[in-house]
Amino acid sequence: MSYTVFALKWRPKNFEEIIGQNHIVATLRNAILKNRLAHAYLFAGPRGVGKTSTARILAKALNCKEGPTAHPCLKCSSCNEIASGRSLDCIEIDGASNRGIDEIRVLRENVKFSPVGGKFKIYIIDEVHMLTQEAFNALLKTLEEPPEFVKFIFATTTPHKVIPTILSRCQRFDFRRIPALEISAQLERIASSEKVAVEKDVLFAIAKASDGSLRDAESVLDQLISFSKGKISLKDVVSVLGLVDQESLFEITDRIIQKDALGALNLLNALVDNGKDIQVFSSSLIEHFRNLMIAKVSRGDVKLIDLPEESCQELLRQSESFTLEEIFSAFNILVNAQEMAKRLDSMRISLEINLARLAYNQRSAASAASGASQKQPLTSPKSAPAKEVPASVKTEDSIQPISLDTIKDSWQRLIDNLAAVKISVATYLSEGEPLKVLKNVLTIAFPKNYSLHKESLEKKDNRVIIEKGIFDLFHTDLKVNFILSQESRVKEDSENNSFIRSALDMFQGRVIKEE
Ligand SMILES: [Zn+2]
């Protein structure tokens, strides 16, 4: 018996077997039942998600001797001929090869002739966007006045390249990437039917790597089974496919929680030594924090996370060590790392710096919280208690005179630093202007229509965060005081300047340095 590759062998034969496209299957079946079929369909979507398979099943459903039926018999000559690509009434054209000119010409000549055996004459045109302009035009003429018995099914991976005059004549279906959980369930069915023992986490890793393409996943499983002698281990799959395993994502995040910057860097180093693609790792870590965010906001309802149950439980556990703000902040830092990598031309250096920053941020957020209200700690009790407030904060001799100019010059930096601790504080503060420094009190003015910003920052937690941020940046122990000016802010630069001027006037301030 000859060997058939999995992707062919397991190709769906009827609507029931199509994986992950329920919305499309339901609509098509309904159209068949109610006899409301369109003349032309466009199946759009990524490769390997079932577009051509669905087109063939629809063709069978239409031309089955019991058809049109939502349940083609798969036994009659029409069903068999379509399945083996021999049907004279179901013509498949590949838009990608020779760009379809000859085929479309033949199509135009033959389209008027009635079907040979079936009820319909069905043209399946794959990669329709690849057709030449000439072929498109020829096709369009036929599409404008098709004979009653003709049906077109176009498939494309890039629907935006299909000309609008064609698009407007089609009923469009968007095929989605198939979730990894559904792909791995299908791989499990295949493995068990092929009597091959493969662990679930191996199948899931394959599914994850195939990025929504069932066909790719089936091919990878096929190859791994034929090349591996004996058992396929997760390690094999991870190394063959260049994947990042969930375990290392959890481990490095644990280091961040433990404020163990060195531990995080060592883990990263080990990954690099093991030949991991650091770019892939960086993206995976961003996705990991996205999943932590979902785990946090969903409070345990994790159906938005496309991971096996055990990983979801682990995510829930890990998410308890973060506040939502901290997750957002980590997310920003990791995205920033990718930007920085482009400028540095080194993902490794950028990731090292930002991992250390992440571990440090956990610390600074925690220490800010230690001075804040006990009712709303920034970090949950699970993370280690912070004892990091610099001792010098309390000592008188650490106080140095600081000029308003110095503060103004580094104002943006202060806001950037605070953004990593608590986004809302940074956002609100960015609307204020440092106005004066007097006896260790920094006065910050807000336009009078920004009282909400002022009130929010006056809360003890937020005040502590700002004062700590100031200390970290200027090494000066300043208290902050917020005031409202009598001017409203109109969002224009010239208005901004006049606002500052009038605010200065009002408080007998002096423009020390004017440019
Ligand atoms: Zn049939």
PDB file of N, CA and C in Angstrom, residues 309-374:
ATOM      1  N   GLU A 309      -4.820  23.633  29.511  1.00  0.00           N
ATOM      2  CA  GLU A 309      -5.362  23.914  30.833  1.00  0.00           C
ATOM      3  C   GLU A 309      -4.276  24.117  31.902  1.00  0.00           C
ATOM      4  N   GLU A 310      -3.266  23.237  31.911  1.00  0.00           N
ATOM      5  CA  GLU A 310      -2.235  23.329  32.963  1.00  0.00           C
ATOM      6  C   GLU A 310      -1.500  24.670  32.877  1.00  0.00           C
ATOM      7  N   SER A 311      -1.203  25.091  31.644  1.00  0.00           N
ATOM      8  CA  SER A 311      -0.502  26.363  31.476  1.00  0.00           C
ATOM      9  C   SER A 311      -1.369  27.519  31.954  1.00  0.00           C
ATOM     10  N   CYS A 312      -2.678  27.429  31.714  1.00  0.00           N
ATOM     11  CA  CYS A 312      -3.586  28.491  32.153  1.00  0.00           C
ATOM     12  C   CYS A 312      -3.586  28.597  33.675  1.00  0.00           C
ATOM     13  N   GLN A 313      -3.591  27.444  34.347  1.00  0.00           N
ATOM     14  CA  GLN A 313      -3.561  27.458  35.811  1.00  0.00           C
ATOM     15  C   GLN A 313      -2.270  28.102  36.311  1.00  0.00           C
ATOM     16  N   GLU A 314      -1.174  27.759  35.644  1.00  0.00           N
ATOM     17  CA  GLU A 314       0.129  28.318  35.996  1.00  0.00           C
ATOM     18  C   GLU A 314       0.140  29.841  35.773  1.00  0.00           C
ATOM     19  N   LEU A 315      -0.499  30.270  34.691  1.00  0.00           N
ATOM     20  CA  LEU A 315      -0.603  31.707  34.403  1.00  0.00           C
ATOM     21  C   LEU A 315      -1.380  32.422  35.500  1.00  0.00           C
ATOM     22  N   LEU A 316      -2.483  31.808  35.918  1.00  0.00           N
ATOM     23  CA  LEU A 316      -3.295  32.405  36.979  1.00  0.00           C
ATOM     24  C   LEU A 316      -2.466  32.580  38.244  1.00  0.00           C
ATOM     25  N   ARG A 317      -1.714  31.533  38.561  1.00  0.00           N
ATOM     26  CA  ARG A 317      -0.879  31.589  39.753  1.00  0.00           C
ATOM     27  C   ARG A 317       0.143  32.723  39.627  1.00  0.00           C
ATOM     28  N   GLN A 318       0.804  32.776  38.470  1.00  0.00           N
ATOM     29  CA  GLN A 318       1.852  33.779  38.302  1.00  0.00           C
ATOM     30  C   GLN A 318       1.279  35.201  38.267  1.00  0.00           C
ATOM     31  N   SER A 319       0.087  35.338  37.693  1.00  0.00           N
ATOM     32  CA  SER A 319      -0.492  36.680  37.562  1.00  0.00           C
ATOM     33  C   SER A 319      -0.812  37.285  38.925  1.00  0.00           C
ATOM     34  N   GLU A 320      -0.937  36.437  39.944  1.00  0.00           N
ATOM     35  CA  GLU A 320      -1.236  36.957  41.282  1.00  0.00           C
ATOM     36  C   GLU A 320      -0.081  37.763  41.861  1.00  0.00           C
ATOM     37  N   SER A 321       1.113  37.558  41.322  1.00  0.00           N
ATOM     38  CA  SER A 321       2.269  38.292  41.832  1.00  0.00           C
ATOM     39  C   SER A 321       2.403  39.676  41.212  1.00  0.00           C
ATOM     40  N   PHE A 322       1.508  39.990  40.279  1.00  0.00           N
ATOM     41  CA  PHE A 322       1.576  41.293  39.618  1.00  0.00           C
ATOM     42  C   PHE A 322       0.289  42.070  39.840  1.00  0.00           C
ATOM     43  N   THR A 323       0.420  43.403  39.877  1.00  0.00           N
ATOM     44  CA  THR A 323      -0.777  44.217  39.712  1.00  0.00           C
ATOM     45  C   THR A 323      -0.955  44.409  38.215  1.00  0.00           C
ATOM     46  N   LEU A 324      -2.143  44.841  37.829  1.00  0.00           N
ATOM     47  CA  LEU A 324      -2.403  45.079  36.412  1.00  0.00           C
ATOM     48  C   LEU A 324      -1.454  46.153  35.879  1.00  0.00           C
ATOM     49  N   GLU A 325      -1.244  47.195  36.697  1.00  0.00           N
ATOM     50  CA  GLU A 325      -0.326  48.273  36.303  1.00  0.00           C
ATOM     51  C   GLU A 325       1.059  47.719  35.994  1.00  0.00           C
ATOM     52  N   GLU A 326       1.505  46.801  36.840  1.00  0.00           N
ATOM     53  CA  GLU A 326       2.845  46.242  36.649  1.00  0.00           C
ATOM     54  C   GLU A 326       2.924  45.424  35.364  1.00  0.00           C
ATOM     55  N   ILE A 327       1.829  44.732  35.053  1.00  0.00           N
ATOM     56  CA  ILE A 327       1.822  43.954  33.807  1.00  0.00           C
ATOM     57  C   ILE A 327       1.883  44.896  32.607  1.00  0.00           C
ATOM     58  N   PHE A 328       1.094  45.979  32.656  1.00  0.00           N
ATOM     59  CA  PHE A 328       1.127  46.960  31.559  1.00  0.00           C
ATOM     60  C   PHE A 328       2.530  47.529  31.414  1.00  0.00           C
ATOM     61  N   SER A 329       3.107  47.850  32.557  1.00  0.00           N
ATOM     62  CA  SER A 329       4.434  48.452  32.542  1.00  0.00           C
ATOM     63  C   SER A 329       5.459  47.478  31.960  1.00  0.00           C
ATOM     64  N   ALA A 330       5.376  46.205  32.363  1.00  0.00           N
ATOM     65  CA  ALA A 330       6.292  45.188  31.833  1.00  0.00           C
ATOM     66  C   ALA A 330       6.099  45.050  30.328  1.00  0.00           C
ATOM     67  N   PHE A 331       4.842  45.078  29.919  1.00  0.00           N
ATOM     68  CA  PHE A 331       4.512  44.972  28.500  1.00  0.00           C
ATOM     69  C   PHE A 331       5.183  46.105  27.722  1.00  0.00           C
ATOM     70  N   ASN A 332       5.050  47.328  28.256  1.00  0.00           N
ATOM     71  CA  ASN A 332       5.679  48.488  27.610  1.00  0.00           C
ATOM     72  C   ASN A 332       7.180  48.321  27.499  1.00  0.00           C
ATOM     73  N   ILE A 333       7.777  47.852  28.588  1.00  0.00           N
ATOM     74  CA  ILE A 333       9.231  47.704  28.600  1.00  0.00           C
ATOM     75  C   ILE A 333       9.671  46.674  27.562  1.00  0.00           C
ATOM     76  N   LEU A 334       8.906  45.582  27.435  1.00  0.00           N
ATOM     77  CA  LEU A 334       9.284  44.532  26.485  1.00  0.00           C
ATOM     78  C   LEU A 334       9.090  44.985  25.035  1.00  0.00           C
ATOM     79  N   VAL A 335       8.024  45.736  24.801  1.00  0.00           N
ATOM     80  CA  VAL A 335       7.811  46.264  23.445  1.00  0.00           C
ATOM     81  C   VAL A 335       8.922  47.260  23.126  1.00  0.00           C
ATOM     82  N   ASN A 336       9.244  48.072  24.124  1.00  0.00           N
ATOM     83  CA  ASN A 336      10.327  49.029  23.985  1.00  0.00           C
ATOM     84  C   ASN A 336      11.652  48.320  23.673  1.00  0.00           C
ATOM     85  N   ALA A 337      11.832  47.131  24.264  1.00  0.00           N
ATOM     86  CA  ALA A 337      13.055  46.361  24.022  1.00  0.00           C
ATOM     87  C   ALA A 337      13.185  46.015  22.539  1.00  0.00           C
ATOM     88  N   GLN A 338      12.058  45.722  21.897  1.00  0.00           N
ATOM     89  CA  GLN A 338      12.123  45.382  20.475  1.00  0.00           C
ATOM     90  C   GLN A 338      12.494  46.601  19.637  1.00  0.00           C
ATOM     91  N   GLU A 339      11.956  47.756  20.047  1.00  0.00           N
ATOM     92  CA  GLU A 339      12.319  48.996  19.352  1.00  0.00           C
ATOM     93  C   GLU A 339      13.807  49.280  19.534  1.00  0.00           C
ATOM     94  N   MET A 340      14.239  49.138  20.794  1.00  0.00           N
ATOM     95  CA  MET A 340      15.639  49.415  21.115  1.00  0.00           C
ATOM     96  C   MET A 340      16.561  48.476  20.336  1.00  0.00           C
ATOM     97  N   ALA A 341      16.119  47.225  20.169  1.00  0.00           N
ATOM     98  CA  ALA A 341      16.932  46.236  19.461  1.00  0.00           C
ATOM     99  C   ALA A 341      17.204  46.680  18.031  1.00  0.00           C
ATOM    100  N   LYS A 342      16.206  47.334  17.418  1.00  0.00           N
ATOM    101  CA  LYS A 342      16.393  47.796  16.035  1.00  0.00           C
ATOM    102  C   LYS A 342      17.479  48.860  15.989  1.00  0.00           C
ATOM    103  N   ARG A 343      17.441  49.763  16.986  1.00  0.00           N
ATOM    104  CA  ARG A 343      18.436  50.841  16.984  1.00  0.00           C
ATOM    105  C   ARG A 343      19.825  50.305  17.315  1.00  0.00           C
ATOM    106  N   LEU A 344      19.885  49.361  18.265  1.00  0.00           N
ATOM    107  CA  LEU A 344      21.181  48.818  18.679  1.00  0.00           C
ATOM    108  C   LEU A 344      21.679  47.758  17.719  1.00  0.00           C
ATOM    109  N   ASP A 345      20.752  47.258  16.885  1.00  0.00           N
ATOM    110  CA  ASP A 345      21.063  46.137  16.016  1.00  0.00           C
ATOM    111  C   ASP A 345      21.476  44.912  16.837  1.00  0.00           C
ATOM    112  N   SER A 346      20.929  44.792  18.034  1.00  0.00           N
ATOM    113  CA  SER A 346      21.196  43.613  18.853  1.00  0.00           C
ATOM    114  C   SER A 346      20.018  43.348  19.773  1.00  0.00           C
ATOM    115  N   MET A 347      19.322  42.259  19.500  1.00  0.00           N
ATOM    116  CA  MET A 347      18.196  41.897  20.351  1.00  0.00           C
ATOM    117  C   MET A 347      18.706  41.483  21.718  1.00  0.00           C
ATOM    118  N   ARG A 348      19.877  40.866  21.733  1.00  0.00           N
ATOM    119  CA  ARG A 348      20.374  40.330  22.994  1.00  0.00           C
ATOM    120  C   ARG A 348      20.651  41.432  24.014  1.00  0.00           C
ATOM    121  N   ILE A 349      21.417  42.442  23.603  1.00  0.00           N
ATOM    122  CA  ILE A 349      21.754  43.526  24.530  1.00  0.00           C
ATOM    123  C   ILE A 349      20.484  44.215  25.010  1.00  0.00           C
ATOM    124  N   SER A 350      19.607  44.495  24.058  1.00  0.00           N
ATOM    125  CA  SER A 350      18.374  45.186  24.407  1.00  0.00           C
ATOM    126  C   SER A 350      17.553  44.380  25.410  1.00  0.00           C
ATOM    127  N   LEU A 351      17.472  43.079  25.165  1.00  0.00           N
ATOM    128  CA  LEU A 351      16.669  42.238  26.057  1.00  0.00           C
ATOM    129  C   LEU A 351      17.330  42.142  27.434  1.00  0.00           C
ATOM    130  N   GLU A 352      18.648  42.063  27.457  1.00  0.00           N
ATOM    131  CA  GLU A 352      19.359  42.006  28.740  1.00  0.00           C
ATOM    132  C   GLU A 352      19.067  43.251  29.576  1.00  0.00           C
ATOM    133  N   ILE A 353      19.216  44.403  28.930  1.00  0.00           N
ATOM    134  CA  ILE A 353      19.002  45.658  29.653  1.00  0.00           C
ATOM    135  C   ILE A 353      17.569  45.738  30.166  1.00  0.00           C
ATOM    136  N   ASN A 354      16.643  45.349  29.304  1.00  0.00           N
ATOM    137  CA  ASN A 354      15.247  45.524  29.688  1.00  0.00           C
ATOM    138  C   ASN A 354      14.760  44.464  30.670  1.00  0.00           C
ATOM    139  N   LEU A 355      15.371  43.282  30.625  1.00  0.00           N
ATOM    140  CA  LEU A 355      15.031  42.283  31.649  1.00  0.00           C
ATOM    141  C   LEU A 355      15.500  42.765  33.016  1.00  0.00           C
ATOM    142  N   ALA A 356      16.715  43.320  33.040  1.00  0.00           N
ATOM    143  CA  ALA A 356      17.235  43.861  34.298  1.00  0.00           C
ATOM    144  C   ALA A 356      16.336  44.990  34.785  1.00  0.00           C
ATOM    145  N   ARG A 357      15.888  45.805  33.836  1.00  0.00           N
ATOM    146  CA  ARG A 357      15.004  46.912  34.170  1.00  0.00           C
ATOM    147  C   ARG A 357      13.685  46.393  34.750  1.00  0.00           C
ATOM    148  N   LEU A 358      13.189  45.319  34.144  1.00  0.00           N
ATOM    149  CA  LEU A 358      11.943  44.718  34.625  1.00  0.00           C
ATOM    150  C   LEU A 358      12.095  44.249  36.064  1.00  0.00           C
ATOM    151  N   ALA A 359      13.203  43.552  36.326  1.00  0.00           N
ATOM    152  CA  ALA A 359      13.434  43.052  37.680  1.00  0.00           C
ATOM    153  C   ALA A 359      13.575  44.230  38.643  1.00  0.00           C
ATOM    154  N   TYR A 360      14.229  45.287  38.175  1.00  0.00           N
ATOM    155  CA  TYR A 360      14.403  46.454  39.028  1.00  0.00           C
ATOM    156  C   TYR A 360      13.079  47.176  39.247  1.00  0.00           C
ATOM    157  N   ASN A 361      12.276  47.261  38.196  1.00  0.00           N
ATOM    158  CA  ASN A 361      10.982  47.937  38.283  1.00  0.00           C
ATOM    159  C   ASN A 361      10.074  47.302  39.303  1.00  0.00           C
ATOM    160  N   GLN A 362      10.083  45.968  39.309  1.00  0.00           N
ATOM    161  CA  GLN A 362       9.302  45.251  40.298  1.00  0.00           C
ATOM    162  C   GLN A 362       9.674  45.763  41.678  1.00  0.00           C
ATOM    163  N   ARG A 363      10.985  45.976  41.833  1.00  0.00           N
ATOM    164  CA  ARG A 363      11.494  46.422  43.110  1.00  0.00           C
ATOM    165  C   ARG A 363      11.027  47.838  43.419  1.00  0.00           C
ATOM    166  N   SER A 364      11.171  48.750  42.437  1.00  0.00           N
ATOM    167  CA  SER A 364      10.852  50.137  42.748  1.00  0.00           C
ATOM    168  C   SER A 364       9.356  50.306  42.973  1.00  0.00           C
ATOM    169  N   ALA A 365       8.551  49.551  42.219  1.00  0.00           N
ATOM    170  CA  ALA A 365       7.115  49.646  42.427  1.00  0.00           C
ATOM    171  C   ALA A 365       6.772  49.158  43.826  1.00  0.00           C
ATOM    172  N   ALA A 366       7.449  48.064  44.218  1.00  0.00           N
ATOM    173  CA  ALA A 366       7.164  47.492  45.528  1.00  0.00           C
ATOM    174  C   ALA A 366       7.587  48.443  46.633  1.00  0.00           C
ATOM    175  N   SER A 367       8.750  49.088  46.441  1.00  0.00           N
ATOM    176  CA  SER A 367       9.221  49.952  47.510  1.00  0.00           C
ATOM    177  C   SER A 367       8.378  51.214  47.597  1.00  0.00           C
ATOM    178  N   ALA A 368       7.894  51.681  46.443  1.00  0.00           N
ATOM    179  CA  ALA A 368       7.012  52.835  46.483  1.00  0.00           C
ATOM    180  C   ALA A 368       5.768  52.487  47.277  1.00  0.00           C
ATOM    181  N   ALA A 369       5.312  51.262  47.076  1.00  0.00           N
ATOM    182  CA  ALA A 369       4.088  50.845  47.744  1.00  0.00           C
ATOM    183  C   ALA A 369       4.285  50.726  49.243  1.00  0.00           C
ATOM    184  N   SER A 370       5.503  50.392  49.652  1.00  0.00           N
ATOM    185  CA  SER A 370       5.728  50.173  51.073  1.00  0.00           C
ATOM    186  C   SER A 370       5.505  51.454  51.863  1.00  0.00           C
ATOM    187  N   GLY A 371       5.711  52.584  51.202  1.00  0.00           N
ATOM    188  CA  GLY A 371       5.470  53.843  51.896  1.00  0.00           C
ATOM    189  C   GLY A 371       4.026  54.286  51.737  1.00  0.00           C
ATOM    190  N   ALA A 372       3.302  53.582  50.907  1.00  0.00           N
ATOM    191  CA  ALA A 372       1.948  54.005  50.599  1.00  0.00           C
ATOM    192  C   ALA A 372       0.939  53.324  51.504  1.00  0.00           C
ATOM    193  N   SER A 373      -0.300  53.604  51.222  1.00  0.00           N
ATOM    194  CA  SER A 373      -1.385  53.055  52.027  1.00  0.00           C
ATOM    195  C   SER A 373      -1.310  51.534  52.102  1.00  0.00           C
ATOM    196  N   GLN A 374      -1.533  50.994  53.262  1.00  0.00           N
ATOM    197  CA  GLN A 374      -1.467  49.549  53.427  1.00  0.00           C
ATOM    198  C   GLN A 374      -2.686  48.861  52.825  1.00  0.00           C
TER     199      GLN A 374
END
